Short mmCIF file of C-alpha atoms in Angstrom, two decimals:
data_model
loop_
_atom_site.label_atom_id
_atom_site.label_comp_id
_atom_site.label_asym_id
_atom_site.label_seq_id
_atom_site.Cartn_x
_atom_site.Cartn_y
_atom_site.Cartn_z
CA LEU A 1 -19.42 67.44 78.02
CA GLY A 2 -17.36 67.62 74.88
CA TYR A 3 -18.00 71.25 74.00
CA THR A 4 -15.98 73.27 71.49
CA LYS A 5 -15.48 76.95 72.32
CA GLU A 6 -16.65 79.15 69.44
CA GLY A 7 -16.30 82.71 70.78
CA LYS A 8 -17.85 85.70 69.05
CA ARG A 9 -20.05 85.65 65.98
CA HIS A 10 -18.44 84.20 62.86
CA LYS A 11 -18.27 86.22 59.69
CA ARG A 12 -19.78 84.85 56.51
CA SER A 13 -16.52 85.44 54.66
CA ASN A 14 -15.08 82.14 55.83
CA GLY A 15 -17.69 80.29 53.75
CA SER A 16 -18.84 78.20 56.67
CA GLY A 17 -22.46 77.48 57.52
CA ALA A 18 -21.43 77.99 61.17
CA SER A 19 -21.59 81.75 60.60
CA ASP A 20 -25.38 81.58 60.96
CA ASP A 21 -25.05 81.05 64.72
CA ILE A 22 -25.82 83.88 67.11
CA GLY A 23 -22.45 84.83 68.55
CA LYS A 24 -22.22 84.87 72.33
CA GLU A 25 -19.14 84.12 74.37
CA GLN A 26 -21.00 81.64 76.55
CA CYS A 27 -22.55 79.77 73.58
CA VAL A 28 -20.50 76.74 72.65
CA LYS A 29 -20.90 73.96 70.12
CA PRO A 30 -21.30 70.41 71.50
CA ASP A 31 -18.58 68.14 70.22
CA TRP A 32 -20.90 65.89 68.20
CA GLN A 33 -21.98 68.83 66.02
CA THR A 34 -18.42 69.20 64.69
CA LYS A 35 -18.01 65.58 63.58
CA SER A 36 -17.90 64.02 60.14
CA PHE A 37 -18.00 60.30 59.30
CA PRO A 38 -17.29 59.86 55.58
CA ASN A 39 -16.96 56.37 54.10
CA CYS A 40 -15.97 57.30 50.57
CA ASN A 41 -15.19 53.76 49.40
CA GLU A 42 -18.87 52.91 49.84
CA ILE A 43 -19.85 55.83 47.62
CA HIS A 44 -17.20 55.17 44.95
CA SER A 45 -18.29 51.54 44.63
CA VAL A 46 -21.60 52.63 43.09
CA ASP A 47 -21.34 52.42 39.28
CA LEU A 48 -23.82 54.88 37.79
CA LYS A 49 -23.07 53.65 34.29
CA GLU A 50 -24.34 50.24 35.27
CA ILE A 51 -27.36 51.78 36.96
CA ILE A 52 -28.31 53.59 33.75
CA LEU A 53 -27.82 50.38 31.82
CA LEU A 54 -30.29 48.67 34.13
CA GLN A 55 -32.78 51.49 33.71
CA ARG A 56 -32.58 51.41 29.91
CA ARG A 57 -32.87 47.64 29.79
CA GLY A 58 -36.13 47.93 31.66
CA ARG A 59 -37.07 50.88 29.43
CA GLY A 60 -37.55 52.98 32.56
CA ARG A 61 -40.91 51.41 33.31
CA GLY A 62 -40.45 51.90 37.03
CA ILE A 63 -39.95 55.67 36.66
CA ARG A 64 -41.60 56.82 33.44
CA GLY A 65 -41.26 60.38 32.29
CA VAL A 66 -37.82 60.88 33.86
CA THR A 67 -35.12 62.47 31.72
CA LEU A 68 -31.49 61.96 32.61
CA PRO A 69 -29.59 65.13 33.54
CA LEU A 70 -27.28 66.23 30.73
CA GLU A 71 -24.43 66.82 33.14
CA SER A 72 -24.51 63.17 34.19
CA GLY A 73 -22.64 62.17 31.05
CA MET A 74 -24.90 59.13 30.70
CA GLY A 75 -26.39 60.04 27.33
CA MET A 76 -24.45 57.39 25.38
CA ALA A 77 -25.73 53.96 24.43
CA LEU A 78 -24.36 51.38 26.83
CA ASP A 79 -24.60 47.95 25.31
CA GLY A 80 -27.46 47.78 22.83
CA LYS A 81 -29.31 45.08 24.73
CA SER A 82 -33.05 45.74 24.53
CA GLY A 83 -35.73 45.09 27.10
CA THR A 84 -37.10 42.22 25.01
CA ASP A 85 -33.85 40.29 25.53
CA LEU A 86 -34.23 40.22 29.29
CA THR A 87 -35.67 37.63 31.62
CA ALA A 88 -38.61 38.56 33.83
CA GLU A 89 -36.26 38.82 36.80
CA GLU A 90 -33.92 41.16 34.91
CA VAL A 91 -36.81 43.38 33.84
CA GLU A 92 -38.07 43.58 37.42
CA GLU A 93 -34.61 44.57 38.63
CA ALA A 94 -34.18 47.11 35.84
CA ASN A 95 -37.50 48.73 36.67
CA LYS A 96 -36.22 49.52 40.15
CA ALA A 97 -33.01 51.21 39.03
CA GLY A 98 -32.07 54.57 37.69
CA TYR A 99 -32.48 58.30 37.86
CA ILE A 100 -35.47 59.42 39.94
CA GLY A 101 -35.33 63.19 39.65
CA SER A 102 -33.78 66.24 41.26
CA GLY A 103 -34.39 69.02 43.74
CA LEU A 104 -32.82 72.41 44.14
CA TRP A 105 -29.48 71.04 45.24
CA ARG A 106 -29.11 67.42 44.16
CA HIS A 107 -29.81 64.74 41.58
CA VAL A 108 -31.32 61.57 43.01
CA TRP A 109 -30.65 58.00 41.84
CA ARG A 110 -32.17 54.73 42.99
CA VAL A 111 -29.47 52.10 43.44
CA GLY A 112 -28.69 48.96 45.39
CA ALA A 113 -27.72 49.26 49.03
CA GLY A 114 -24.28 48.39 50.32
CA GLY A 115 -22.52 49.82 47.27
CA GLU A 116 -23.66 47.07 44.93
CA ASN A 117 -25.44 47.71 41.66
CA ARG A 118 -27.70 44.76 42.36
CA TYR A 119 -30.53 44.63 44.87
CA VAL A 120 -29.34 42.55 47.76
CA ASN A 121 -31.55 40.51 50.09
CA ASN A 122 -32.16 42.31 53.35
CA THR A 123 -31.28 41.03 56.78
CA ASP A 124 -34.90 40.24 57.65
CA GLY A 125 -34.61 36.99 55.77
CA ASP A 126 -37.87 37.54 53.90
CA GLY A 127 -36.21 37.68 50.48
CA SER A 128 -37.26 41.26 49.83
CA ASP A 129 -34.95 43.72 48.10
CA THR A 130 -32.93 46.44 49.80
CA LEU A 131 -32.88 49.66 47.83
CA ALA A 132 -30.88 52.81 48.40
CA VAL A 133 -30.90 56.40 47.20
CA LEU A 134 -27.78 58.16 45.93
CA LYS A 135 -27.91 61.97 46.15
CA MET A 136 -25.28 63.92 44.22
CA MET A 137 -24.91 67.69 44.31
CA LYS A 138 -25.62 69.35 40.96
CA ALA A 139 -22.58 70.62 39.08
CA GLU A 140 -24.10 74.11 38.94
CA HIS A 141 -23.41 74.59 42.65
CA LYS A 142 -20.06 75.60 44.08
CA TYR A 143 -17.73 73.04 45.58
CA ASP A 144 -16.85 75.32 48.48
CA THR A 145 -16.57 75.12 52.25
CA ARG A 146 -20.16 76.18 52.80
CA ASN A 147 -21.62 73.45 50.62
CA PHE A 148 -19.30 70.78 51.97
CA ASP A 149 -20.49 71.72 55.46
CA ARG A 150 -24.10 71.74 54.29
CA HIS A 151 -23.85 68.10 53.26
CA ARG A 152 -21.74 67.16 56.27
CA ARG A 153 -24.60 68.32 58.48
CA ASP A 154 -27.11 66.42 56.36
CA ALA A 155 -25.16 63.19 56.81
CA LEU A 156 -24.38 63.85 60.47
CA VAL A 157 -28.05 64.26 61.41
CA MET A 158 -28.91 60.89 59.88
CA GLU A 159 -25.94 59.30 61.61
CA ARG A 160 -26.92 60.84 64.93
CA PHE A 161 -30.49 59.53 64.66
CA THR A 162 -29.66 56.03 63.43
CA SER A 163 -31.77 54.50 66.20
CA SER A 164 -34.91 56.46 65.33
CA PRO A 165 -37.44 54.74 63.04
CA TYR A 166 -38.78 58.19 62.14
CA VAL A 167 -35.55 59.49 60.56
CA VAL A 168 -34.23 58.21 57.23
CA SER A 169 -31.19 55.95 57.69
CA ILE A 170 -27.80 56.68 56.15
CA TYR A 171 -25.55 54.12 54.39
CA GLY A 172 -22.71 56.30 53.14
CA PHE A 173 -21.39 59.83 52.78
CA CYS A 174 -18.51 61.48 50.95
CA GLY A 175 -18.04 65.16 50.13
CA ASN A 176 -21.30 66.39 48.61
CA THR A 177 -22.71 62.92 47.93
CA LEU A 178 -24.87 60.79 50.20
CA LEU A 179 -26.22 57.22 50.14
CA SER A 180 -29.34 56.59 52.22
CA GLU A 181 -32.20 54.14 52.48
CA TYR A 182 -34.87 54.07 49.79
CA VAL A 183 -38.21 54.57 51.50
CA GLY A 184 -40.73 55.10 48.70
CA LYS A 185 -43.32 57.82 48.50
CA THR A 186 -43.04 61.39 49.72
CA LEU A 187 -45.67 62.51 52.21
CA ASP A 188 -47.08 65.05 49.76
CA GLU A 189 -47.85 62.19 47.36
CA VAL A 190 -49.89 60.58 50.13
CA ILE A 191 -51.82 63.54 51.51
CA TYR A 192 -52.48 65.54 48.33
CA PRO A 193 -54.74 64.03 45.66
CA PRO A 194 -53.07 63.22 42.31
CA LYS A 195 -53.24 65.98 39.73
CA LYS A 196 -55.61 65.59 36.83
CA LYS A 197 -54.29 65.09 33.33
CA GLY A 198 -52.78 68.30 32.04
CA GLU A 199 -52.01 69.68 35.51
CA GLY A 200 -48.54 68.18 35.75
CA VAL A 201 -46.72 64.90 35.31
CA GLU A 202 -47.27 62.34 38.02
CA LYS A 203 -44.14 60.22 38.48
CA GLU A 204 -44.58 56.51 38.96
CA VAL A 205 -43.00 55.04 42.05
CA TYR A 206 -41.99 51.44 42.66
CA VAL A 207 -44.48 50.15 45.23
CA GLU A 208 -43.94 47.08 47.37
CA ASP A 209 -47.05 47.28 49.50
CA ALA A 210 -49.13 50.41 49.03
CA ALA A 211 -51.73 49.05 51.46
CA ALA A 212 -49.30 49.64 54.32
CA ILE A 213 -49.48 53.40 53.87
CA ALA A 214 -51.83 55.22 56.22
CA ALA A 215 -54.52 56.90 54.15
CA ARG A 216 -55.65 60.40 54.99
CA SER A 217 -59.18 59.30 53.99
CA THR A 218 -59.70 57.64 57.40
CA PRO A 219 -59.53 59.23 60.86
CA ILE A 220 -57.01 56.67 62.14
CA GLY A 221 -54.94 57.18 58.98
CA ARG A 222 -54.87 60.95 59.49
CA LEU A 223 -53.91 60.44 63.11
CA GLN A 224 -51.05 58.09 62.22
CA LEU A 225 -49.68 60.38 59.52
CA ALA A 226 -49.75 63.38 61.85
CA LEU A 227 -48.19 61.45 64.72
CA ASP A 228 -45.30 60.00 62.72
CA THR A 229 -44.59 63.41 61.16
CA PHE A 230 -44.14 64.99 64.57
CA ARG A 231 -42.31 62.00 66.00
CA GLY A 232 -39.52 62.64 63.50
CA LEU A 233 -39.55 66.37 64.17
CA SER A 234 -39.59 65.85 67.93
CA ALA A 235 -36.56 63.57 67.66
CA LEU A 236 -34.59 66.44 66.12
CA HIS A 237 -35.80 68.97 68.65
CA ASN A 238 -35.09 66.84 71.73
CA VAL A 239 -31.72 65.33 70.95
CA THR A 240 -29.14 65.55 73.71
CA ASP A 241 -26.96 68.65 73.20
CA GLY A 242 -29.40 69.98 70.62
CA PRO A 243 -31.89 70.88 69.30
CA VAL A 244 -31.46 70.40 65.57
CA VAL A 245 -33.53 72.85 63.53
CA HIS A 246 -34.60 71.33 60.21
CA ALA A 247 -35.39 74.76 58.70
CA ASP A 248 -37.11 73.40 55.58
CA ILE A 249 -40.18 71.58 56.81
CA GLN A 250 -42.74 70.74 54.12
CA ALA A 251 -44.58 67.58 53.18
CA LYS A 252 -42.11 66.58 50.47
CA GLN A 253 -39.32 66.43 53.06
CA PHE A 254 -41.00 63.43 54.70
CA LEU A 255 -40.99 59.94 53.21
CA VAL A 256 -43.55 57.18 53.77
CA ASP A 257 -42.24 53.63 53.99
CA GLU A 258 -44.30 51.51 51.60
CA ARG A 259 -43.72 48.36 53.65
CA THR A 260 -44.51 49.62 57.15
CA GLY A 261 -46.36 52.89 56.57
CA THR A 262 -43.92 54.74 58.86
CA VAL A 263 -43.36 58.42 58.04
CA LYS A 264 -39.67 59.43 58.14
CA ILE A 265 -38.16 62.90 58.15
CA ASN A 266 -35.52 63.51 55.48
CA ASP A 267 -33.27 66.11 53.78
CA PHE A 268 -31.25 67.98 56.39
CA ASN A 269 -28.96 70.02 54.15
CA ARG A 270 -30.57 73.26 55.35
CA CYS A 271 -30.56 72.28 59.01
CA ARG A 272 -29.00 74.30 61.81
CA PHE A 273 -27.37 73.06 65.01
CA MET A 274 -28.18 75.06 68.12
CA LYS A 275 -25.27 75.71 70.46
CA GLN A 276 -25.48 75.44 74.25
CA ASP A 277 -25.17 78.24 76.78
CA VAL A 278 -22.58 77.01 79.30
CA ASP A 279 -23.93 79.34 82.00
CA THR A 280 -27.60 78.33 81.81
CA ASN A 281 -27.53 75.05 79.82
CA ALA A 282 -30.17 76.61 77.56
CA SER A 283 -30.01 76.37 73.79
CA CYS A 284 -28.67 79.40 71.94
CA PRO A 285 -30.74 80.76 69.04
CA VAL A 286 -29.54 80.60 65.46
CA ARG A 287 -29.60 83.01 62.56
CA ILE A 288 -30.79 82.05 59.07
CA PRO A 289 -30.00 84.85 56.59
CA THR A 290 -32.59 83.93 53.94
CA SER A 291 -36.18 82.67 54.03
CA PRO A 292 -37.20 81.57 50.52
CA GLY A 293 -40.38 79.65 49.80
CA LYS A 294 -43.99 79.54 50.96
CA ASN A 295 -43.61 77.42 54.10
CA ARG A 296 -41.68 79.66 56.48
CA SER A 297 -42.68 80.95 59.90
CA PRO A 298 -43.46 84.60 60.76
CA GLU A 299 -40.15 85.03 62.54
CA GLU A 300 -38.22 83.78 59.49
CA TYR A 301 -39.98 86.24 57.19
CA ASN A 302 -39.48 89.11 59.65
CA LYS A 303 -35.99 90.47 59.08
CA ASP A 304 -36.15 92.40 62.35
CA ILE A 305 -36.05 89.08 64.20
CA THR A 306 -32.61 87.48 64.23
CA ASP A 307 -32.89 85.00 67.10
CA LEU A 308 -34.52 81.83 65.73
CA THR A 309 -35.31 78.55 67.47
CA GLU A 310 -36.65 75.10 66.64
CA LYS A 311 -40.19 76.51 66.99
CA LEU A 312 -39.95 77.71 63.37
CA ASP A 313 -40.18 74.05 62.32
CA VAL A 314 -43.41 73.62 64.28
CA TYR A 315 -45.08 76.48 62.41
CA SER A 316 -44.06 75.02 59.05
CA ALA A 317 -45.30 71.59 60.15
CA ALA A 318 -48.73 73.10 60.84
CA HIS A 319 -49.08 73.32 57.06
CA ILE A 320 -48.66 69.53 56.94
CA LEU A 321 -51.46 69.09 59.48
CA TYR A 322 -53.59 71.31 57.26
CA GLY A 323 -52.82 69.06 54.29
CA ILE A 324 -53.58 65.89 56.26
CA LEU A 325 -56.96 67.32 57.24
CA THR A 326 -58.03 68.79 53.91
CA GLY A 327 -55.96 67.14 51.17
CA MET A 328 -55.14 70.66 49.99
CA HIS A 329 -52.07 72.86 50.07
CA PRO A 330 -52.32 75.84 52.44
CA TRP A 331 -53.81 79.01 50.93
CA GLU A 332 -55.46 77.13 48.02
CA VAL A 333 -58.94 77.95 49.31
CA GLU A 334 -58.28 81.69 49.24
CA ALA A 335 -57.01 81.87 45.67
CA THR A 336 -58.26 81.05 42.19
CA LYS A 337 -54.64 80.41 41.21
CA PRO A 338 -51.57 79.45 43.25
CA PRO A 339 -50.68 82.45 45.42
CA SER A 340 -47.26 84.01 45.03
CA THR A 341 -44.53 83.66 47.62
CA SER A 342 -44.65 87.39 48.37
CA SER A 343 -48.41 87.36 49.00
CA ILE A 344 -48.08 84.36 51.36
CA LYS A 345 -45.22 86.07 53.14
CA ASN A 346 -47.39 89.12 53.78
CA LEU A 347 -50.28 86.98 55.03
CA VAL A 348 -48.04 85.09 57.44
CA MET A 349 -46.42 88.25 58.78
CA ASP A 350 -49.89 89.74 59.33
CA GLY A 351 -50.77 86.76 61.52
CA LYS A 352 -53.14 85.20 58.98
CA THR A 353 -53.49 81.42 58.70
CA PRO A 354 -54.98 79.25 55.93
CA LYS A 355 -58.76 79.12 56.02
CA LEU A 356 -60.34 75.97 57.42
CA ASP A 357 -64.03 75.10 57.40
CA LYS A 358 -65.37 75.05 60.96
CA ASP A 359 -67.06 71.72 60.23
CA TYR A 360 -63.69 69.94 60.54
CA LYS A 361 -63.99 70.31 64.31
CA GLN A 362 -67.28 68.42 64.22
CA LEU A 363 -66.04 65.37 62.30
CA GLY A 364 -64.83 63.44 65.34
CA ALA A 365 -62.20 63.35 68.06
CA VAL A 366 -59.27 62.82 65.69
CA ASP A 367 -59.99 65.75 63.41
CA ALA A 368 -60.95 68.00 66.31
CA LEU A 369 -57.60 67.35 67.97
CA ILE A 370 -55.62 67.85 64.76
CA VAL A 371 -57.40 71.18 64.22
CA ASP A 372 -56.62 72.23 67.79
CA LEU A 373 -52.94 71.28 67.49
CA MET A 374 -52.68 72.98 64.12
CA GLU A 375 -54.04 76.22 65.54
CA LYS A 376 -51.56 76.05 68.43
CA ALA A 377 -48.73 75.39 65.98
CA TYR A 378 -49.77 78.44 63.95
CA ALA A 379 -49.21 80.78 66.92
CA VAL A 380 -47.37 83.86 65.65
CA GLU A 381 -45.12 84.25 68.69
CA PRO A 382 -42.67 81.33 68.99
CA GLU A 383 -42.81 81.48 72.80
CA LYS A 384 -46.56 80.80 72.71
CA ARG A 385 -46.31 78.10 70.04
CA ILE A 386 -46.81 74.49 71.04
CA SER A 387 -43.72 72.27 70.94
CA SER A 388 -43.27 69.22 68.72
CA SER A 389 -43.00 66.95 71.78
CA GLN A 390 -46.29 68.30 73.18
CA ILE A 391 -47.99 67.51 69.88
CA VAL A 392 -46.59 63.98 69.94
CA GLU A 393 -47.80 63.49 73.51
CA GLU A 394 -51.36 64.53 72.68
CA LEU A 395 -51.53 62.50 69.47
CA GLU A 396 -50.12 59.38 71.17
CA HIS A 397 -52.71 59.71 73.94
CA LEU A 398 -55.55 59.89 71.42
CA LEU A 399 -54.12 56.98 69.40
CA ALA A 400 -54.10 54.83 72.53
CA LEU A 401 -57.76 55.70 73.17
CA GLU A 402 -58.73 54.98 69.55
CA GLN A 403 -56.99 51.60 69.63
CA GLN A 404 -58.97 50.59 72.69
CA LYS A 405 -62.27 51.01 70.86
#
């Protein structure tokens, strides 16, 4: 079966993310979980200086309001050529390039796929452009064993799920840097209404075909968004010699393809691999030492519980169902201002769930089912919580019925 014997619980002192596993003699790591497939030449062929040049030539019109990170070293003038000197084709290309933004761990750049700085024609033969995303770890983080393993797991998950249309595809990986497909919008941009002026800066995103995106304003759109979200999650949870626990499920971790409307799960640098019990063939629980943020499950917040499973992802994904239904972030109804992380943590540990108007159950079959699945996903006890595959099964059944109408 390709298992690697791990033995007793690892200590954190070795700097490895593997120390989060629950240590049992009979729990072993499947061989695939230990692999790494770097292709560093692909990463090193991307010239960020040229990417910034493209962005400045187009005056950043594709991604207004974005400021380059100081640590990038790209603050110098590159060639003095202004946007007015460019052809229409050059301006269009420039508008697609450049620095997009950053998260907690990484800076994100939009580049050409295949290592080129240009946008190459895809293999579909339709003349459309192939874009890629380059993610580079911020210099403020340590270049240590733990972080190298964090990004190895991120890349390995994408490699493992290459065949799934509901998982973002990988093009390259080296060290703490990753090259993956450019998809477009994040799911939170789709399900949450844009902020009004003065409530935050809305970034502009290059859109090929916004009409392809399922809108949460229609029942069939809500159904499709919910189904694709859980298709990606179910793929992780049901992989052979798994599951994979994402451990950071929230709407912004899903991307919506602007050409097909498909929702794809993304960002696996916090994921955990569950070992296998060689005596029972059951999955061994994992340990996650910290639980920051407002989207965690009751068992993650409860420090007396150390054995965690993939069901923690299902609870967090219930918040996404809430957003698809209401267009609001969880807990917004209860507060006049955004609630603090500590207050949400207390609510979750007390078994409370975000308030939902009872009328949502009366709006039709789609919304009634989403409400029912959301409530089952919010179950406090993981053993009583519905699984991601059960949610997919019920949503697919309803979609088939809706399509027959």
